[in-house]
Short mmCIF file of C-alpha atoms in Angstrom, two decimals:
data_model
loop_
_atom_site.label_atom_id
_atom_site.label_comp_id
_atom_site.label_asym_id
_atom_site.label_seq_id
_atom_site.Cartn_x
_atom_site.Cartn_y
_atom_site.Cartn_z
CA MET Z 17 133.01 192.14 -36.31
CA ALA Z 18 131.84 188.83 -34.81
CA LYS Z 19 131.14 188.91 -31.13
CA ARG Z 20 133.62 185.96 -30.38
CA ARG Z 21 136.40 188.20 -31.76
CA LEU Z 22 135.41 191.05 -29.43
CA ARG Z 23 135.96 188.66 -26.56
CA THR Z 24 139.64 188.01 -27.42
CA GLY Z 25 140.73 191.06 -25.60
CA PRO Z 26 139.60 193.38 -22.79
CA THR Z 27 136.80 195.56 -24.24
CA ALA Z 28 135.13 198.78 -23.17
CA ALA Z 29 131.41 198.42 -24.01
CA LEU Z 30 129.97 201.90 -24.51
CA PRO Z 31 126.46 203.14 -24.79
CA ALA Z 32 127.39 205.62 -27.59
CA LYS Z 33 130.09 205.73 -30.26
CA PRO Z 34 132.93 207.83 -28.91
CA ASP Z 35 134.38 210.70 -30.77
CA PRO Z 36 137.78 209.60 -32.19
CA ALA Z 37 139.60 212.79 -30.85
CA GLU Z 38 138.06 212.34 -27.41
CA LEU Z 39 139.07 208.67 -27.38
CA LEU Z 40 142.62 209.54 -28.13
CA ARG Z 41 142.73 212.33 -25.56
CA ILE Z 42 141.49 209.84 -22.85
CA ILE Z 43 143.95 207.12 -23.91
CA GLN Z 44 146.75 209.65 -23.78
CA LEU Z 45 145.95 210.08 -20.04
CA ALA Z 46 147.18 206.43 -19.64
CA ASP Z 47 149.97 206.72 -22.20
CA PRO Z 48 151.00 210.23 -23.42
CA SER Z 49 152.77 208.71 -26.39
CA ALA Z 50 149.58 206.93 -27.73
CA ARG Z 51 148.99 207.77 -31.35
CA LYS Z 52 146.44 207.18 -34.15
CA ASP Z 53 147.23 204.26 -36.56
CA GLY Z 54 144.63 204.37 -39.25
CA ASP Z 55 141.22 204.02 -37.45
CA ASP Z 56 142.93 202.35 -34.41
CA ILE Z 57 145.08 203.87 -31.69
CA VAL Z 58 148.46 202.27 -30.66
CA ALA Z 59 149.68 202.70 -27.07
CA THR Z 60 152.20 200.82 -24.98
CA ASP Z 61 152.09 197.14 -25.92
CA VAL Z 62 148.50 197.42 -27.19
CA ARG Z 63 146.22 198.28 -30.07
CA VAL Z 64 142.94 199.97 -29.25
CA CYS Z 65 140.68 198.88 -32.06
CA ALA Z 66 138.25 201.35 -33.66
CA PRO Z 67 134.75 201.29 -32.08
CA VAL Z 68 132.39 198.83 -33.75
CA GLU Z 69 128.66 198.37 -33.00
CA ALA Z 70 128.05 195.12 -31.19
CA GLU Z 71 125.08 193.03 -29.90
CA PRO Z 72 123.56 193.98 -26.60
CA ASP Z 73 124.20 190.46 -25.24
CA LEU Z 74 127.93 191.32 -25.14
CA THR Z 75 127.02 192.98 -21.81
CA GLY Z 76 124.34 190.50 -20.89
CA GLY Z 77 121.68 193.09 -21.94
CA GLU Z 78 122.91 195.71 -19.51
CA LEU Z 79 123.23 198.25 -22.32
CA GLU Z 80 120.57 198.66 -25.03
CA LYS Z 81 123.07 199.84 -27.56
CA VAL Z 82 126.72 198.76 -27.40
CA TRP Z 83 129.78 200.22 -29.12
CA ALA Z 84 132.71 198.03 -28.48
CA VAL Z 85 136.22 199.23 -28.18
CA ARG Z 86 138.58 196.23 -27.99
CA VAL Z 87 142.13 196.32 -26.57
CA THR Z 88 144.53 193.80 -28.12
CA ALA Z 89 148.18 192.91 -27.38
CA GLU Z 90 150.74 194.02 -29.85
CA GLY Z 91 153.24 191.18 -29.56
CA PRO Z 92 153.71 189.64 -26.12
CA LEU Z 93 151.16 190.17 -23.42
CA PRO Z 94 151.14 193.76 -22.06
CA LEU Z 95 152.96 194.30 -18.71
CA ASP Z 96 151.12 195.14 -15.52
CA PHE Z 97 147.62 194.39 -16.90
CA PHE Z 98 147.88 197.55 -19.03
CA ASP Z 99 145.32 196.26 -21.55
CA ARG Z 100 142.69 195.57 -18.93
CA TYR Z 101 143.28 198.76 -17.04
CA LEU Z 102 142.96 200.59 -20.33
CA ALA Z 103 139.60 198.99 -21.16
CA GLU Z 104 138.25 199.55 -17.65
CA GLY Z 105 139.49 203.26 -17.53
CA LEU Z 106 137.75 203.94 -20.85
CA ALA Z 107 134.64 202.33 -19.70
CA PHE Z 108 134.73 204.49 -16.55
CA ARG Z 109 135.17 207.80 -18.37
CA LEU Z 110 132.65 207.01 -21.12
CA LYS Z 111 129.81 205.68 -18.94
CA GLY Z 112 130.22 202.12 -20.11
CA LEU Z 113 130.98 198.66 -18.84
CA ALA Z 114 134.14 196.56 -19.13
CA VAL Z 115 134.19 193.04 -20.69
CA CYS Z 116 137.17 190.87 -19.70
CA ARG Z 117 137.29 187.12 -20.31
CA GLY Z 118 133.62 186.97 -20.69
CA GLU Z 119 132.88 188.73 -17.47
CA VAL Z 120 130.98 192.14 -17.44
CA SER Z 121 131.80 194.71 -14.73
CA ASP Z 122 130.93 198.26 -14.12
CA PRO Z 123 134.19 200.14 -13.29
CA ALA Z 124 132.09 202.84 -11.46
CA ASP Z 125 131.30 200.36 -8.82
CA GLU Z 126 134.85 199.78 -7.97
CA GLU Z 127 135.86 201.13 -4.50
CA SER Z 128 139.43 202.37 -4.80
CA GLY Z 129 141.23 205.61 -4.64
CA PRO Z 130 143.95 207.58 -6.41
CA ALA Z 131 147.72 207.15 -6.02
CA VAL Z 132 150.40 209.76 -6.05
CA ILE Z 133 153.45 208.46 -8.05
CA LEU Z 134 156.70 209.96 -6.85
CA PRO Z 135 160.28 209.71 -8.42
CA VAL Z 136 161.81 209.09 -5.06
CA ARG Z 137 160.66 207.81 -1.76
CA PRO Z 138 159.67 210.75 0.50
CA THR Z 139 160.98 211.23 4.00
CA ALA Z 140 158.77 211.34 7.06
CA GLU Z 141 159.68 215.13 7.32
CA GLU Z 142 158.36 215.69 3.76
CA LEU Z 143 155.06 213.96 4.46
CA ALA Z 144 154.57 215.47 7.85
CA PRO Z 145 152.78 218.70 6.82
CA LEU Z 146 150.00 216.63 5.06
CA LEU Z 147 149.98 213.19 6.47
CA GLU Z 148 149.97 211.99 10.12
CA PRO Z 149 152.12 208.70 10.66
CA GLN Z 150 150.86 205.80 12.51
CA GLU Z 151 152.84 204.74 15.52
CA ASP Z 152 152.77 201.02 14.75
CA ASP Z 153 153.54 201.16 10.98
CA GLU Z 154 156.03 203.39 9.26
CA PHE Z 155 154.27 202.84 5.87
CA THR Z 156 150.80 204.01 6.85
CA PHE Z 157 149.45 207.44 7.40
CA THR Z 158 146.14 209.24 7.94
CA ALA Z 159 144.74 212.68 7.02
CA GLY Z 160 141.48 213.01 8.93
CA ASP Z 161 139.32 210.11 7.71
CA ILE Z 162 141.58 209.40 4.67
CA ARG Z 163 144.05 206.38 4.94
CA ALA Z 164 147.36 206.58 3.08
CA ALA Z 165 149.94 203.87 2.40
CA LEU Z 166 153.43 204.33 1.19
CA VAL Z 167 154.42 201.49 -1.13
CA PRO Z 168 157.13 200.77 -3.73
CA GLN Z 169 155.50 201.27 -7.28
CA LYS Z 170 155.33 197.99 -9.14
CA GLY Z 171 156.24 198.52 -12.75
CA ARG Z 172 156.37 201.76 -14.60
CA PRO Z 173 152.95 203.06 -15.67
CA PRO Z 174 153.27 204.87 -19.13
CA ALA Z 175 151.29 207.75 -17.53
CA VAL Z 176 154.29 208.72 -15.37
CA GLU Z 177 156.85 208.46 -18.11
CA GLU Z 178 157.91 212.00 -17.47
CA LEU Z 179 159.10 211.17 -14.00
CA LEU Z 180 161.39 208.36 -15.17
CA PRO Z 181 164.44 210.45 -16.20
CA PHE Z 182 164.68 211.62 -12.57
CA ALA Z 183 163.46 208.53 -10.78
CA THR Z 184 165.64 206.58 -8.42
CA GLU Z 185 162.84 204.56 -6.76
CA LEU Z 186 159.27 205.07 -7.95
CA THR Z 187 157.03 205.14 -4.92
CA ALA Z 188 153.28 205.35 -4.70
CA ILE Z 189 151.21 206.99 -1.94
CA GLU Z 190 147.98 205.19 -2.17
CA LEU Z 191 144.82 206.98 -0.77
CA ARG Z 192 141.62 205.36 0.34
CA GLY Z 193 138.47 206.91 1.72
CA ASP Z 194 134.71 207.38 1.02
CA GLU Z 195 134.87 210.75 -0.74
CA PRO Z 196 136.47 210.74 -4.22
CA VAL Z 197 136.74 214.50 -4.59
CA LYS Z 198 138.33 214.76 -1.13
CA LEU Z 199 140.80 211.99 -2.01
CA GLY Z 200 141.69 213.72 -5.31
CA ALA Z 201 142.23 217.09 -3.62
CA LEU Z 202 144.66 215.64 -1.16
CA ALA Z 203 146.41 213.56 -3.97
CA LEU Z 204 146.90 216.70 -6.04
CA GLU Z 205 148.21 218.69 -3.08
CA LEU Z 206 150.68 215.81 -2.32
CA SER Z 207 151.80 215.62 -5.99
CA GLU Z 208 152.46 219.42 -6.16
CA LYS Z 209 154.48 219.42 -2.84
CA LEU Z 210 156.45 216.34 -3.74
CA ASN Z 211 156.92 216.63 -7.49
CA GLY Z 212 154.82 213.57 -8.42
CA LEU Z 213 151.81 212.74 -10.56
CA VAL Z 214 148.32 211.65 -9.62
CA VAL Z 215 146.88 208.54 -11.22
CA ASP Z 216 143.60 206.73 -10.74
CA ARG Z 217 143.28 203.02 -9.90
CA TRP Z 218 143.68 202.21 -13.65
CA ARG Z 219 146.77 204.39 -13.87
CA PHE Z 220 145.22 207.08 -15.89
CA ARG Z 221 146.63 210.58 -15.11
CA VAL Z 222 144.36 212.71 -13.01
CA ASP Z 223 144.55 216.53 -13.20
CA THR Z 224 141.37 217.47 -11.25
CA ALA Z 225 139.74 215.90 -8.36
CA GLU Z 226 136.39 215.67 -10.19
CA GLU Z 227 137.96 213.07 -12.63
CA LEU Z 228 137.69 210.51 -9.88
CA VAL Z 229 133.92 210.70 -9.90
CA PRO Z 230 131.91 208.62 -12.41
CA PRO Z 231 130.37 210.80 -15.10
CA ALA Z 232 126.70 211.63 -14.56
#
């Protein structure tokens, strides 16, 4: 595949060819309904093309060997940057880099935390056991050195599809701090208490706190 074609959609540039079953498993964290279609994988509004070997200059020489997994739109452009988030989330989990519009980035360098997606907006009483409200802002909380913000969830990430039959107002509790595992542990505790789901910054489902740490 010509390099110029690899640049037509967000791409996960990986140091090794991913196992097809593992690739599908990871994509299903972002969209549980993702499925194989020949050598490709089809998810919400996008096609994840089968890995192809590419030239190292796709990443500006950052990787000696490059296996490119390109994400292309199926029809209209994907909503909520799903194609870009999918490429970046794959790159994060498979020790690679993301290429979007010709720019190379390392998702492991991004400083952001998880979010707990809830089917209904929680009350102050429901949050009180785990989060301390801030006097000057009803939407911000703390838990020790962790900061939390209660915000309406924009869009409907495919990863939280199972919440939708019961959802009246999808709400996100976004957590920020310096220790990913600590953030993940609090997020999972909040999700258990409030019947929600934890997702990372790319809206991949998170089931263990360690998933928020870049692979060694």
